[in-house]
Amino acid sequence: MSEFKQTFNSSLGKKLIMALTGLFLCTFLIVHLGGNLLLFKHDQGFAFNSYANFLTHFPPIEVIAYILYISIIVHAVYALVLTLKNRSARPVGYAVQPKSDASWSSKNMGLLGSILLLFIVIHMSDFWFSYKYDNVLKFKEYRTDLATNVTTVGEYVPQVADFERSISTENNVEIVRVKDIHARVQESFSKLWYVAFYVIAIAAVAFHLLHGFQSAFRTLGWVHRKYQPIVYFFGTWFFGVIIPIGFALMPIYYFYLSLNK
Amino acid sequence: MSTGNMNLTLKVWRQKNSQTAGKFVTYKAEGISEDMSFLEMLDVVNESLTKKNDEPIYFDHDCREGICGSCSLYINGHPHGPKKAITTCQLHMRTFSDGETITIEPWRSAAFPVIKDLGTDRSAFDRIQQAGGFISVNTGGAQDANAILIPKVVADEAFNSATCIGCGACVAACKNASAMLFVSAKITQLGLLPQGQPERYSRVQAMVAQMDEEGFGNCTNTGACEAECPKEITLTNIARMNNDFFSAKLFREEHAHDHTGGE
Ligand code: HEM
Ligand code: SF4
Ligand code: FES
C-alpha cells in the first residue's frame, strides 16, 4: 500500500477526512447564508434571481460547487464507515447505558448527520435540481430604467426552448431575463409542513456543529490553551446560534409573507 | 474485618470463559461496612460463595491502592464506579446507599475480550506499548539529571500524562470503544521530553498502527474518557497525538518501522 493510502486508511486519516470535509462544509454555510440574505430584499426576487443565475453560470463557482458535492458525499460515506467500525469495536453492549459526561450532540452526530443528509437530498432536488435540469421554473423579466433606477417586473416567456438568461440594454433600460427561483422559494415556504421540516433540519445543523466545529479542530490537532476558547466561542455562538437563526428566519419569514397575501 | 449494616443486591456478569455466553446473576451482599472498598465488598461475597461451594466471582485486582491499573469493573454505568478520579479499588461502599441494586459489568470492547466473569484480556494495551511506548537508550552510567533542562510546564504536562495506569476505563467509557486517550497519554509522556524526541515521529506511527490493528474504535471527541479516567488524563493529549501523527505522515521522513528500540 502506498504511504498516502496507508495514512488515509488509518483511523486518524479517516478522521482527518471527516474534519476537513466538515470544515469545508462549514465555510460553505457562511457563504450560503450570506448570499441567501438577498431573500430579505423587497424587490420581487430581482437580486436573489440574479444571484442564483450568477452562481450557476460563473465557472469558478461551478468548480467549487462540484468540490462541495464531493465533500458532502465523502463526509457522509466516511461517517458511515467510521460509525460501522465503532459499532464493531463494541460487539457486546452494556446493560446499563453509559452515564459519562458527554454532550448530547457529541453522542448523536450520526443521527444528526442522517437528518442533514435527508435534508440535503430534498433541498437539492427542490431547488438545485429544478433550477438546473427541470423545465418547470418560469422566467421573470426585470426592467430597470437606468436614469431613475426604478425596476419593474413582469413575466417572460422564452422564444427558444433552451433559453437560460439574457441581459441587454435598450434605450437606457436594462433588461434582465432570468429563471424565477424566487417564485419557488415563495411557493415552498407557504406550506407549513415544509417550513417545519426546514426548521428541524436547521436545528440539526446547529447541534451537529455545536459539537462538530470544535471537534474538527481537535481531530486536526489544533488545540491550544490560547486559541481553544476562540474556537469554542465561534463554534457555539456563530455556528450553533447565529447561522442557524439566520437560515431559520428565511422559511419563517416567507411563511409569514404568504399568510398576508 | 469490621462488619457493617449495609445490605445490597448485586447484578453481576458471570461468564465461564471467552467461548461461552455469559449472563447476569443476582447476589445479596449482606453485612457490608461502608468503610469497605468495592473490592473488599466483592471479597465478602466471594467468601460466602466459596463456603457454599459456588464458583467465586472473578475480577482483576492487584495493588488495591490505585496505582497498578489492574482493577476494572463497569459499575452502574460508570467505569470504576460513579466517583470521579478514582479506581474501583479506591471506591468506598459509603458511595452507595443501603438496599441499593448495583449492576457490575466487565469492560466491553472487541479488543478486550472477557476471560472470565468481570476480567478482560487487556493485552492489546501491552502490544501497543511494545510497538512504541519506550525510548531507546544505551545503558551505562546515568547522566546528571540537571544536564538536560526542561521547562516546568512541559515537565508537568509530561508527568500528568505519565500517571496513566493503563486500566482501560477510557475504552470502557467511550461510545466508540476508542483507545485514543490511553495511546495519546503514552505518546505525550515520551514525546514532550527531550529523551523521547529522537523517536517521536516513528513512535506515534507505530503506536497508532498497532492501536488500529487491535480493533479499537475511532475517537469522536465526546470527552467521556476524560470524564471517567481515574487519573484525569485530558483530551488535549488526543489532539497532540493527532498533530504528531499528521506531521509524521505528511511532513517527516521517519517510518513506523524505524521504531524498533535498536533491534
Ligand atoms: C451529509 C450528511 C452528514 C452526515 C451523515 C454527517 C455525519 C457526521 C458524523 C457521523 C460525524 C462524526 C462525529 C465526530 O467526529 O464528532 C461528523 C462530524 C462532523 N460534521 Fe458532519 N455529517 C453530515 C453533514 C455535515 C454538514 C452539512 C456539515 C457542515 C455544515 C458537517 C460538519 C461536520 C463537522 C465540522 C464534523 C466534525 C469532524 C471532526 O470531529 O473531526 N457535517 N459528521
Ligand atoms: S487514560 Fe486514564 S482511563 Fe485510559 S488507561 Fe490511562 S488511566 Fe486508564
Ligand atoms: S487494584 Fe491496582 S489500581 Fe486498583
Short mmCIF file of C-alpha atoms in Angstrom, two decimals, chain B residues 90-236:
data_model
loop_
_atom_site.label_atom_id
_atom_site.label_comp_id
_atom_site.label_asym_id
_atom_site.label_seq_id
_atom_site.Cartn_x
_atom_site.Cartn_y
_atom_site.Cartn_z
CA GLN B 90 -10.37 3.23 45.88
CA LEU B 91 -14.16 3.31 45.74
CA HIS B 92 -15.77 3.06 49.16
CA MET B 93 -19.10 1.46 49.88
CA ARG B 94 -20.29 4.68 51.54
CA THR B 95 -20.79 5.93 47.98
CA PHE B 96 -23.81 3.61 47.80
CA SER B 97 -26.90 3.52 49.95
CA ASP B 98 -28.33 0.64 51.92
CA GLY B 99 -30.69 -1.50 49.87
CA GLU B 100 -29.33 -0.31 46.53
CA THR B 101 -29.04 -2.58 43.50
CA ILE B 102 -25.62 -2.40 41.86
CA THR B 103 -25.01 -3.68 38.34
CA ILE B 104 -21.45 -4.81 37.67
CA GLU B 105 -20.23 -5.47 34.13
CA PRO B 106 -16.85 -6.11 32.53
CA TRP B 107 -15.22 -3.58 30.17
CA ARG B 108 -16.97 -4.00 26.81
CA SER B 109 -14.70 -3.82 23.82
CA ALA B 110 -13.86 -6.16 20.96
CA ALA B 111 -10.20 -5.55 21.78
CA PHE B 112 -10.72 -6.52 25.45
CA PRO B 113 -12.35 -9.97 25.26
CA VAL B 114 -13.82 -11.32 28.51
CA ILE B 115 -11.60 -14.00 30.01
CA LYS B 116 -13.90 -14.89 32.86
CA ASP B 117 -16.74 -13.05 34.63
CA LEU B 118 -15.56 -9.48 35.12
CA GLY B 119 -11.99 -9.99 33.95
CA THR B 120 -10.97 -8.99 30.44
CA ASP B 121 -7.84 -9.54 28.40
CA ARG B 122 -6.20 -6.12 28.15
CA SER B 123 -3.00 -7.34 26.48
CA ALA B 124 -3.92 -5.16 23.48
CA PHE B 125 -2.58 -2.25 25.57
CA ASP B 126 0.67 -4.13 26.18
CA ARG B 127 1.10 -4.72 22.46
CA ILE B 128 0.54 -1.02 21.74
CA GLN B 129 3.18 -0.18 24.36
CA GLN B 130 5.57 -2.72 22.88
CA ALA B 131 5.05 -1.19 19.45
CA GLY B 132 6.38 2.17 20.56
CA GLY B 133 5.88 3.17 24.17
CA PHE B 134 9.57 3.31 25.00
CA ILE B 135 12.77 5.20 24.32
CA SER B 136 15.98 3.60 23.08
CA VAL B 137 18.97 4.39 25.26
CA ASN B 138 22.30 2.75 25.77
CA THR B 139 22.62 1.56 29.32
CA GLY B 140 25.52 2.74 31.42
CA GLY B 141 26.12 5.49 33.90
CA ALA B 142 23.16 7.80 34.14
CA GLN B 143 23.65 11.39 33.02
CA ASP B 144 23.46 14.13 35.58
CA ALA B 145 19.76 14.96 35.86
CA ASN B 146 20.45 18.69 35.65
CA ALA B 147 22.32 18.38 32.37
CA ILE B 148 19.09 18.47 30.42
CA LEU B 149 16.92 21.43 31.22
CA ILE B 150 13.17 21.04 30.79
CA PRO B 151 10.67 23.88 31.28
CA LYS B 152 8.46 23.17 34.27
CA VAL B 153 5.19 23.42 32.31
CA VAL B 154 6.48 20.81 29.88
CA ALA B 155 7.72 18.53 32.65
CA ASP B 156 4.36 18.85 34.43
CA GLU B 157 2.40 18.05 31.30
CA ALA B 158 4.57 15.02 30.56
CA PHE B 159 4.27 13.87 34.16
CA ASN B 160 0.47 14.27 34.18
CA SER B 161 0.31 12.05 31.12
CA ALA B 162 2.69 9.57 32.69
CA THR B 163 0.21 8.97 35.51
CA CYS B 164 -1.92 6.85 33.13
CA ILE B 165 -2.09 3.39 34.69
CA GLY B 166 -3.31 1.60 31.57
CA CYS B 167 -6.56 0.47 33.18
CA GLY B 168 -8.67 0.80 30.03
CA ALA B 169 -11.52 2.80 31.62
CA CYS B 170 -11.24 5.25 28.73
CA VAL B 171 -12.05 2.46 26.26
CA ALA B 172 -14.85 1.21 28.50
CA ALA B 173 -16.42 4.68 28.78
CA CYS B 174 -16.10 5.67 25.12
CA LYS B 175 -19.17 5.15 22.96
CA ASN B 176 -16.79 4.16 20.17
CA ALA B 177 -14.60 1.91 22.38
CA SER B 178 -11.66 4.06 21.30
CA ALA B 179 -8.26 3.71 22.97
CA MET B 180 -7.04 7.12 21.91
CA LEU B 181 -6.86 8.62 25.40
CA PHE B 182 -4.53 5.84 26.54
CA VAL B 183 -2.38 5.88 23.41
CA SER B 184 -2.14 9.68 23.41
CA ALA B 185 -1.13 9.72 27.08
CA LYS B 186 1.76 7.36 26.33
CA ILE B 187 2.78 9.35 23.26
CA THR B 188 2.67 12.63 25.19
CA GLN B 189 4.59 11.31 28.17
CA LEU B 190 7.56 10.43 25.94
CA GLY B 191 7.16 12.89 23.10
CA LEU B 192 7.26 16.01 25.26
CA LEU B 193 10.55 15.19 26.93
CA PRO B 194 13.99 15.58 25.32
CA GLN B 195 14.80 11.90 25.76
CA GLY B 196 11.71 10.97 23.77
CA GLN B 197 12.32 13.39 20.91
CA PRO B 198 14.51 11.31 18.57
CA GLU B 199 11.81 8.67 18.18
CA ARG B 200 8.83 10.99 18.48
CA TYR B 201 7.63 10.67 14.88
CA SER B 202 8.31 6.99 14.38
CA ARG B 203 6.74 6.21 17.76
CA VAL B 204 3.41 7.86 17.03
CA GLN B 205 3.09 5.99 13.73
CA ALA B 206 4.00 2.65 15.27
CA MET B 207 1.62 3.02 18.21
CA VAL B 208 -1.33 4.27 16.14
CA ALA B 209 -0.82 1.40 13.65
CA GLN B 210 -0.89 -1.13 16.50
CA MET B 211 -3.94 0.58 18.03
CA ASP B 212 -5.79 0.24 14.71
CA GLU B 213 -4.75 -3.38 14.37
CA GLU B 214 -6.19 -4.24 17.77
CA GLY B 215 -9.67 -3.19 16.62
CA PHE B 216 -10.35 -0.19 18.85
CA GLY B 217 -12.90 2.36 17.62
CA ASN B 218 -12.38 5.91 16.44
CA CYS B 219 -12.47 8.92 18.71
CA THR B 220 -15.23 11.47 18.08
CA ASN B 221 -14.10 13.82 20.86
CA THR B 222 -17.10 13.25 23.10
CA GLY B 223 -14.90 13.51 26.19
CA ALA B 224 -16.43 10.55 28.06
CA CYS B 225 -12.92 9.09 28.51
CA GLU B 226 -11.57 12.23 30.13
CA ALA B 227 -14.57 12.33 32.47
CA GLU B 228 -14.09 8.71 33.59
CA CYS B 229 -10.30 8.42 33.65
CA PRO B 230 -9.17 7.71 37.23
CA LYS B 231 -6.01 9.72 36.55
CA GLU B 232 -7.77 12.63 34.84
CA ILE B 233 -5.77 12.32 31.62
CA THR B 234 -7.01 15.13 29.37
CA LEU B 235 -8.47 15.13 25.88
CA THR B 236 -5.78 17.61 24.84
#
